[in-house]
JSON list of C-alpha atoms in Angstrom, two decimals:
[
{"chain": "A", "resi": 1, "resn": "MET", "atom": "CA", "xyz": [-21.13, -66.50, 12.44]},
{"chain": "A", "resi": 2, "resn": "PRO", "atom": "CA", "xyz": [-20.33, -63.79, 14.95]},
{"chain": "A", "resi": 3, "resn": "VAL", "atom": "CA", "xyz": [-18.78, -60.60, 13.57]},
{"chain": "A", "resi": 4, "resn": "ASN", "atom": "CA", "xyz": [-15.36, -59.77, 14.99]},
{"chain": "A", "resi": 5, "resn": "ALA", "atom": "CA", "xyz": [-15.61, -56.06, 15.80]},
{"chain": "A", "resi": 6, "resn": "ARG", "atom": "CA", "xyz": [-11.93, -55.86, 16.69]},
{"chain": "A", "resi": 7, "resn": "GLY", "atom": "CA", "xyz": [-11.05, -56.90, 13.15]},
{"chain": "A", "resi": 8, "resn": "TRP", "atom": "CA", "xyz": [-12.86, -53.84, 11.81]},
{"chain": "A", "resi": 9, "resn": "LEU", "atom": "CA", "xyz": [-11.36, -51.36, 14.27]},
{"chain": "A", "resi": 10, "resn": "PRO", "atom": "CA", "xyz": [-8.16, -50.59, 12.28]},
{"chain": "A", "resi": 11, "resn": "TYR", "atom": "CA", "xyz": [-10.24, -49.92, 9.13]},
{"chain": "A", "resi": 12, "resn": "ILE", "atom": "CA", "xyz": [-12.62, -47.64, 11.00]},
{"chain": "A", "resi": 13, "resn": "VAL", "atom": "CA", "xyz": [-9.70, -45.68, 12.49]},
{"chain": "A", "resi": 14, "resn": "ILE", "atom": "CA", "xyz": [-8.01, -45.39, 9.07]},
{"chain": "A", "resi": 15, "resn": "ALA", "atom": "CA", "xyz": [-11.28, -44.21, 7.49]},
{"chain": "A", "resi": 16, "resn": "LEU", "atom": "CA", "xyz": [-11.83, -41.61, 10.22]},
{"chain": "A", "resi": 17, "resn": "VAL", "atom": "CA", "xyz": [-8.26, -40.31, 9.99]},
{"chain": "A", "resi": 18, "resn": "ALA", "atom": "CA", "xyz": [-8.53, -40.11, 6.20]},
{"chain": "A", "resi": 19, "resn": "ALA", "atom": "CA", "xyz": [-11.88, -38.27, 6.44]},
{"chain": "A", "resi": 20, "resn": "VAL", "atom": "CA", "xyz": [-10.47, -35.74, 8.92]},
{"chain": "A", "resi": 21, "resn": "ALA", "atom": "CA", "xyz": [-7.36, -35.21, 6.75]},
{"chain": "A", "resi": 22, "resn": "VAL", "atom": "CA", "xyz": [-9.45, -34.67, 3.59]},
{"chain": "A", "resi": 23, "resn": "HIS", "atom": "CA", "xyz": [-11.79, -32.31, 5.44]},
{"chain": "A", "resi": 24, "resn": "LEU", "atom": "CA", "xyz": [-8.99, -30.22, 6.95]},
{"chain": "A", "resi": 25, "resn": "GLY", "atom": "CA", "xyz": [-7.08, -30.15, 3.66]},
{"chain": "A", "resi": 26, "resn": "THR", "atom": "CA", "xyz": [-10.17, -28.96, 1.81]},
{"chain": "A", "resi": 27, "resn": "VAL", "atom": "CA", "xyz": [-11.06, -26.32, 4.38]},
{"chain": "A", "resi": 28, "resn": "TRP", "atom": "CA", "xyz": [-7.52, -24.92, 4.33]},
{"chain": "A", "resi": 29, "resn": "TYR", "atom": "CA", "xyz": [-6.54, -25.44, 0.70]},
{"chain": "A", "resi": 30, "resn": "LEU", "atom": "CA", "xyz": [-9.73, -24.66, -1.24]},
{"chain": "A", "resi": 31, "resn": "PRO", "atom": "CA", "xyz": [-9.98, -20.94, -0.31]},
{"chain": "A", "resi": 32, "resn": "HIS", "atom": "CA", "xyz": [-6.31, -20.45, -1.28]},
{"chain": "A", "resi": 33, "resn": "LEU", "atom": "CA", "xyz": [-6.91, -22.25, -4.57]},
{"chain": "A", "resi": 34, "resn": "VAL", "atom": "CA", "xyz": [-9.96, -20.08, -5.32]},
{"chain": "A", "resi": 35, "resn": "MET", "atom": "CA", "xyz": [-8.04, -16.87, -4.57]},
{"chain": "A", "resi": 36, "resn": "ASP", "atom": "CA", "xyz": [-5.00, -17.96, -6.60]},
{"chain": "A", "resi": 37, "resn": "LYS", "atom": "CA", "xyz": [-7.24, -18.64, -9.59]},
{"chain": "A", "resi": 38, "resn": "ALA", "atom": "CA", "xyz": [-9.07, -15.32, -9.19]},
{"chain": "A", "resi": 39, "resn": "MET", "atom": "CA", "xyz": [-5.86, -13.34, -8.84]},
{"chain": "A", "resi": 40, "resn": "THR", "atom": "CA", "xyz": [-4.28, -14.83, -11.98]},
{"chain": "A", "resi": 41, "resn": "GLN", "atom": "CA", "xyz": [-7.32, -13.62, -13.93]},
{"chain": "A", "resi": 42, "resn": "MET", "atom": "CA", "xyz": [-7.25, -10.10, -12.47]},
{"chain": "A", "resi": 43, "resn": "GLY", "atom": "CA", "xyz": [-3.97, -8.89, -14.03]},
{"chain": "A", "resi": 44, "resn": "ALA", "atom": "CA", "xyz": [-0.63, -7.64, -12.78]},
{"chain": "A", "resi": 45, "resn": "VAL", "atom": "CA", "xyz": [-0.14, -7.41, -9.01]},
{"chain": "A", "resi": 46, "resn": "ASN", "atom": "CA", "xyz": [0.12, -4.10, -7.14]},
{"chain": "A", "resi": 47, "resn": "THR", "atom": "CA", "xyz": [-1.71, -2.37, -9.99]},
{"chain": "A", "resi": 48, "resn": "ILE", "atom": "CA", "xyz": [-5.33, -1.33, -10.16]},
{"chain": "A", "resi": 49, "resn": "HIS", "atom": "CA", "xyz": [-7.51, -2.75, -12.92]},
{"chain": "A", "resi": 50, "resn": "HIS", "atom": "CA", "xyz": [-10.85, -1.20, -13.82]},
{"chain": "A", "resi": 51, "resn": "GLY", "atom": "CA", "xyz": [-13.40, -3.73, -14.98]},
{"chain": "A", "resi": 52, "resn": "LEU", "atom": "CA", "xyz": [-16.08, -3.31, -17.57]},
{"chain": "A", "resi": 53, "resn": "ARG", "atom": "CA", "xyz": [-19.65, -3.10, -16.47]},
{"chain": "A", "resi": 54, "resn": "ALA", "atom": "CA", "xyz": [-21.08, -6.52, -15.63]},
{"chain": "A", "resi": 55, "resn": "THR", "atom": "CA", "xyz": [-23.53, -8.14, -18.02]},
{"chain": "A", "resi": 56, "resn": "ALA", "atom": "CA", "xyz": [-25.08, -11.60, -18.18]},
{"chain": "A", "resi": 57, "resn": "GLY", "atom": "CA", "xyz": [-22.21, -12.69, -20.44]},
{"chain": "A", "resi": 58, "resn": "LYS", "atom": "CA", "xyz": [-19.33, -10.77, -18.81]},
{"chain": "A", "resi": 59, "resn": "ARG", "atom": "CA", "xyz": [-18.45, -11.47, -15.19]},
{"chain": "A", "resi": 60, "resn": "GLY", "atom": "CA", "xyz": [-15.14, -10.31, -13.74]},
{"chain": "A", "resi": 61, "resn": "VAL", "atom": "CA", "xyz": [-16.07, -11.03, -10.14]},
{"chain": "A", "resi": 62, "resn": "VAL", "atom": "CA", "xyz": [-18.28, -13.57, -8.44]},
{"chain": "A", "resi": 63, "resn": "ARG", "atom": "CA", "xyz": [-21.98, -12.66, -8.59]},
{"chain": "A", "resi": 64, "resn": "PRO", "atom": "CA", "xyz": [-21.48, -9.14, -9.99]},
{"chain": "A", "resi": 65, "resn": "SER", "atom": "CA", "xyz": [-24.19, -6.51, -9.94]},
{"chain": "A", "resi": 66, "resn": "PRO", "atom": "CA", "xyz": [-24.81, -4.69, -13.23]},
{"chain": "A", "resi": 67, "resn": "ASP", "atom": "CA", "xyz": [-25.43, -1.54, -11.16]},
{"chain": "A", "resi": 68, "resn": "LEU", "atom": "CA", "xyz": [-21.87, -1.53, -9.81]},
{"chain": "A", "resi": 69, "resn": "LEU", "atom": "CA", "xyz": [-18.55, -0.63, -11.41]},
{"chain": "A", "resi": 70, "resn": "TYR", "atom": "CA", "xyz": [-15.73, -2.81, -10.09]},
{"chain": "A", "resi": 71, "resn": "SER", "atom": "CA", "xyz": [-12.04, -2.05, -9.84]},
{"chain": "A", "resi": 72, "resn": "VAL", "atom": "CA", "xyz": [-9.57, -4.58, -8.41]},
{"chain": "A", "resi": 73, "resn": "CYS", "atom": "CA", "xyz": [-5.98, -4.59, -7.27]},
{"chain": "A", "resi": 74, "resn": "PRO", "atom": "CA", "xyz": [-4.33, -7.96, -6.67]},
{"chain": "A", "resi": 75, "resn": "TYR", "atom": "CA", "xyz": [-1.53, -7.34, -4.20]},
{"chain": "A", "resi": 76, "resn": "ASP", "atom": "CA", "xyz": [1.72, -9.03, -3.25]},
{"chain": "A", "resi": 77, "resn": "LEU", "atom": "CA", "xyz": [3.62, -7.79, -0.19]},
{"chain": "A", "resi": 78, "resn": "SER", "atom": "CA", "xyz": [6.43, -10.35, -0.43]},
{"chain": "A", "resi": 79, "resn": "SER", "atom": "CA", "xyz": [8.94, -7.70, -1.58]},
{"chain": "A", "resi": 80, "resn": "GLY", "atom": "CA", "xyz": [8.62, -6.07, 1.84]},
{"chain": "A", "resi": 81, "resn": "ALA", "atom": "CA", "xyz": [7.09, -2.81, 0.56]},
{"chain": "A", "resi": 82, "resn": "PRO", "atom": "CA", "xyz": [3.65, -1.83, 1.82]},
{"chain": "A", "resi": 83, "resn": "LEU", "atom": "CA", "xyz": [0.92, -1.28, -0.74]},
{"chain": "A", "resi": 84, "resn": "HIS", "atom": "CA", "xyz": [-0.34, 2.32, -0.89]},
{"chain": "A", "resi": 85, "resn": "VAL", "atom": "CA", "xyz": [-4.03, 2.58, -1.78]},
{"chain": "A", "resi": 86, "resn": "THR", "atom": "CA", "xyz": [-5.65, 5.93, -2.58]},
{"chain": "A", "resi": 87, "resn": "ALA", "atom": "CA", "xyz": [-9.03, 6.66, -4.12]},
{"chain": "A", "resi": 88, "resn": "PRO", "atom": "CA", "xyz": [-11.49, 9.51, -4.33]},
{"chain": "A", "resi": 89, "resn": "VAL", "atom": "CA", "xyz": [-14.97, 8.73, -3.08]},
{"chain": "A", "resi": 90, "resn": "PRO", "atom": "CA", "xyz": [-17.52, 9.86, -5.68]},
{"chain": "A", "resi": 91, "resn": "PRO", "atom": "CA", "xyz": [-20.15, 12.08, -4.05]},
{"chain": "A", "resi": 92, "resn": "GLY", "atom": "CA", "xyz": [-23.82, 11.17, -4.10]},
{"chain": "A", "resi": 93, "resn": "THR", "atom": "CA", "xyz": [-23.52, 7.44, -4.66]},
{"chain": "A", "resi": 94, "resn": "TYR", "atom": "CA", "xyz": [-22.61, 4.26, -2.81]},
{"chain": "A", "resi": 95, "resn": "TRP", "atom": "CA", "xyz": [-18.90, 3.39, -2.86]},
{"chain": "A", "resi": 96, "resn": "SER", "atom": "CA", "xyz": [-16.82, 0.82, -0.96]},
{"chain": "A", "resi": 97, "resn": "VAL", "atom": "CA", "xyz": [-13.36, -0.68, -0.75]},
{"chain": "A", "resi": 98, "resn": "SER", "atom": "CA", "xyz": [-12.66, -4.15, 0.66]},
{"chain": "A", "resi": 99, "resn": "VAL", "atom": "CA", "xyz": [-9.38, -5.97, 1.30]},
{"chain": "A", "resi": 100, "resn": "PHE", "atom": "CA", "xyz": [-9.27, -9.77, 1.12]},
{"chain": "A", "resi": 101, "resn": "ASP", "atom": "CA", "xyz": [-6.40, -12.04, 2.15]},
{"chain": "A", "resi": 102, "resn": "ASP", "atom": "CA", "xyz": [-5.22, -15.06, 0.15]},
{"chain": "A", "resi": 103, "resn": "ALA", "atom": "CA", "xyz": [-7.82, -17.30, 1.82]},
{"chain": "A", "resi": 104, "resn": "THR", "atom": "CA", "xyz": [-10.72, -15.03, 0.73]},
{"chain": "A", "resi": 105, "resn": "ASN", "atom": "CA", "xyz": [-11.18, -13.58, 4.25]},
{"chain": "A", "resi": 106, "resn": "ASN", "atom": "CA", "xyz": [-12.35, -9.97, 4.30]},
{"chain": "A", "resi": 107, "resn": "VAL", "atom": "CA", "xyz": [-9.78, -8.15, 6.47]},
{"chain": "A", "resi": 108, "resn": "PHE", "atom": "CA", "xyz": [-10.89, -4.54, 5.90]},
{"chain": "A", "resi": 109, "resn": "VAL", "atom": "CA", "xyz": [-13.89, -2.67, 4.51]},
{"chain": "A", "resi": 110, "resn": "LEU", "atom": "CA", "xyz": [-14.80, 0.97, 4.25]},
{"chain": "A", "resi": 111, "resn": "ASN", "atom": "CA", "xyz": [-17.75, 2.61, 2.50]},
{"chain": "A", "resi": 112, "resn": "ASP", "atom": "CA", "xyz": [-18.69, 6.11, 1.40]},
{"chain": "A", "resi": 113, "resn": "THR", "atom": "CA", "xyz": [-20.47, 6.84, 4.69]},
{"chain": "A", "resi": 114, "resn": "HIS", "atom": "CA", "xyz": [-17.26, 6.42, 6.73]},
{"chain": "A", "resi": 115, "resn": "ALA", "atom": "CA", "xyz": [-14.58, 7.22, 4.17]},
{"chain": "A", "resi": 116, "resn": "GLY", "atom": "CA", "xyz": [-15.18, 10.92, 3.68]},
{"chain": "A", "resi": 117, "resn": "ARG", "atom": "CA", "xyz": [-14.06, 12.43, 0.36]},
{"chain": "A", "resi": 118, "resn": "ALA", "atom": "CA", "xyz": [-11.13, 10.05, -0.22]},
{"chain": "A", "resi": 119, "resn": "VAL", "atom": "CA", "xyz": [-9.28, 7.07, 1.19]},
{"chain": "A", "resi": 120, "resn": "ASP", "atom": "CA", "xyz": [-5.54, 6.81, 1.74]},
{"chain": "A", "resi": 121, "resn": "PHE", "atom": "CA", "xyz": [-4.18, 3.72, 3.49]},
{"chain": "A", "resi": 122, "resn": "LEU", "atom": "CA", "xyz": [-1.39, 1.16, 3.46]},
{"chain": "A", "resi": 123, "resn": "ILE", "atom": "CA", "xyz": [-1.69, -2.60, 3.35]},
{"chain": "A", "resi": 124, "resn": "VAL", "atom": "CA", "xyz": [1.17, -4.13, 5.34]},
{"chain": "A", "resi": 125, "resn": "PRO", "atom": "CA", "xyz": [2.08, -7.62, 6.57]},
{"chain": "A", "resi": 126, "resn": "MET", "atom": "CA", "xyz": [0.89, -8.58, 10.07]},
{"chain": "A", "resi": 127, "resn": "ASN", "atom": "CA", "xyz": [4.40, -8.24, 11.52]},
{"chain": "A", "resi": 128, "resn": "TRP", "atom": "CA", "xyz": [4.94, -4.70, 10.18]},
{"chain": "A", "resi": 129, "resn": "GLN", "atom": "CA", "xyz": [6.53, -2.56, 12.90]},
{"chain": "A", "resi": 130, "resn": "LYS", "atom": "CA", "xyz": [7.44, 0.75, 11.24]},
{"chain": "A", "resi": 131, "resn": "PRO", "atom": "CA", "xyz": [5.23, 3.70, 12.23]},
{"chain": "A", "resi": 132, "resn": "MET", "atom": "CA", "xyz": [3.57, 5.30, 9.22]},
{"chain": "A", "resi": 133, "resn": "PRO", "atom": "CA", "xyz": [1.56, 8.51, 8.78]},
{"chain": "A", "resi": 134, "resn": "TYR", "atom": "CA", "xyz": [-1.24, 6.54, 7.11]},
{"chain": "A", "resi": 135, "resn": "ARG", "atom": "CA", "xyz": [-4.14, 4.37, 8.14]},
{"chain": "A", "resi": 136, "resn": "VAL", "atom": "CA", "xyz": [-2.65, 0.87, 8.23]},
{"chain": "A", "resi": 137, "resn": "VAL", "atom": "CA", "xyz": [-4.44, -2.32, 7.22]},
{"chain": "A", "resi": 138, "resn": "ARG", "atom": "CA", "xyz": [-2.62, -5.48, 8.34]},
{"chain": "A", "resi": 139, "resn": "SER", "atom": "CA", "xyz": [-2.92, -8.38, 5.95]},
{"chain": "A", "resi": 140, "resn": "PRO", "atom": "CA", "xyz": [-2.51, -11.89, 7.40]},
{"chain": "A", "resi": 141, "resn": "SER", "atom": "CA", "xyz": [-1.04, -13.01, 4.06]},
{"chain": "A", "resi": 142, "resn": "ASP", "atom": "CA", "xyz": [1.45, -11.56, 1.57]},
{"chain": "A", "resi": 143, "resn": "LYS", "atom": "CA", "xyz": [-1.06, -11.90, -1.25]},
{"chain": "A", "resi": 144, "resn": "GLY", "atom": "CA", "xyz": [-4.63, -10.74, -1.52]},
{"chain": "A", "resi": 145, "resn": "LEU", "atom": "CA", "xyz": [-7.08, -8.57, -3.35]},
{"chain": "A", "resi": 146, "resn": "VAL", "atom": "CA", "xyz": [-8.45, -5.04, -3.00]},
{"chain": "A", "resi": 147, "resn": "VAL", "atom": "CA", "xyz": [-11.93, -4.60, -4.48]},
{"chain": "A", "resi": 148, "resn": "PHE", "atom": "CA", "xyz": [-13.55, -1.22, -5.14]},
{"chain": "A", "resi": 149, "resn": "ARG", "atom": "CA", "xyz": [-17.30, -1.03, -5.84]},
{"chain": "A", "resi": 150, "resn": "THR", "atom": "CA", "xyz": [-19.10, 2.07, -7.09]},
{"chain": "A", "resi": 151, "resn": "LEU", "atom": "CA", "xyz": [-22.85, 2.25, -7.60]},
{"chain": "A", "resi": 152, "resn": "VAL", "atom": "CA", "xyz": [-24.13, 3.76, -10.83]},
{"chain": "A", "resi": 153, "resn": "ASN", "atom": "CA", "xyz": [-27.20, 5.31, -9.22]},
{"chain": "A", "resi": 154, "resn": "ASP", "atom": "CA", "xyz": [-28.12, 7.30, -12.32]},
{"chain": "A", "resi": 155, "resn": "GLU", "atom": "CA", "xyz": [-27.07, 6.49, -15.89]},
{"chain": "A", "resi": 156, "resn": "THR", "atom": "CA", "xyz": [-26.50, 10.19, -16.57]},
{"chain": "A", "resi": 157, "resn": "ASN", "atom": "CA", "xyz": [-23.76, 10.10, -13.88]},
{"chain": "A", "resi": 158, "resn": "LEU", "atom": "CA", "xyz": [-21.93, 7.11, -15.41]},
{"chain": "A", "resi": 159, "resn": "ALA", "atom": "CA", "xyz": [-19.16, 9.13, -17.11]},
{"chain": "A", "resi": 160, "resn": "ALA", "atom": "CA", "xyz": [-18.42, 11.18, -13.96]},
{"chain": "A", "resi": 161, "resn": "ILE", "atom": "CA", "xyz": [-18.47, 8.10, -11.71]},
{"chain": "A", "resi": 162, "resn": "ASP", "atom": "CA", "xyz": [-16.18, 6.19, -14.09]},
{"chain": "A", "resi": 163, "resn": "LYS", "atom": "CA", "xyz": [-13.78, 9.16, -14.30]},
{"chain": "A", "resi": 164, "resn": "ALA", "atom": "CA", "xyz": [-13.62, 9.37, -10.48]},
{"chain": "A", "resi": 165, "resn": "ARG", "atom": "CA", "xyz": [-12.96, 5.65, -10.01]},
{"chain": "A", "resi": 166, "resn": "ARG", "atom": "CA", "xyz": [-10.11, 5.74, -12.54]},
{"chain": "A", "resi": 167, "resn": "LYS", "atom": "CA", "xyz": [-8.25, 8.13, -10.24]},
{"chain": "A", "resi": 168, "resn": "ALA", "atom": "CA", "xyz": [-7.79, 5.34, -7.69]},
{"chain": "A", "resi": 169, "resn": "LYS", "atom": "CA", "xyz": [-4.20, 4.16, -7.21]},
{"chain": "A", "resi": 170, "resn": "CYS", "atom": "CA", "xyz": [-2.74, 0.99, -5.84]},
{"chain": "A", "resi": 171, "resn": "ALA", "atom": "CA", "xyz": [1.07, 0.78, -5.83]},
{"chain": "A", "resi": 172, "resn": "PRO", "atom": "CA", "xyz": [4.01, -0.16, -3.60]},
{"chain": "A", "resi": 173, "resn": "LEU", "atom": "CA", "xyz": [5.09, 2.66, -1.29]}
]
């Protein structure tokens, strides 16, 4: 019996359309789902939270390093107010700040080499038009996450490094 290829064509088209829809849905939706889950575990929005040191049993962030102290600030710009981020940069050790949008995209990063003694910037929506006397970081989404990382390069410096990182602020302007 000959196989009627035309009889299979509608099923092939439906399968291809379904596969493309599932793929696109996953590529768009999964990063948002991951960030939503992470942000609900981080604490109140527009507030900085200082994590405990990572151990094999305690992980506040994905793939943490036990040599780093992490601080996070989940943000929400939907009220219209920019988020003001300030932090001292501890001398003599590695330090960085990264801003992630709600799809886990890194939209800004600065480390101790380029930050100087402190950072002071605003996170604003992409369409923000008001001039500000601050460095401005435009976020493509209203929600996201600011992550601070500080290297504990010497255990004898732990108390001083922890004290410095706790001076960081993250609040609506």
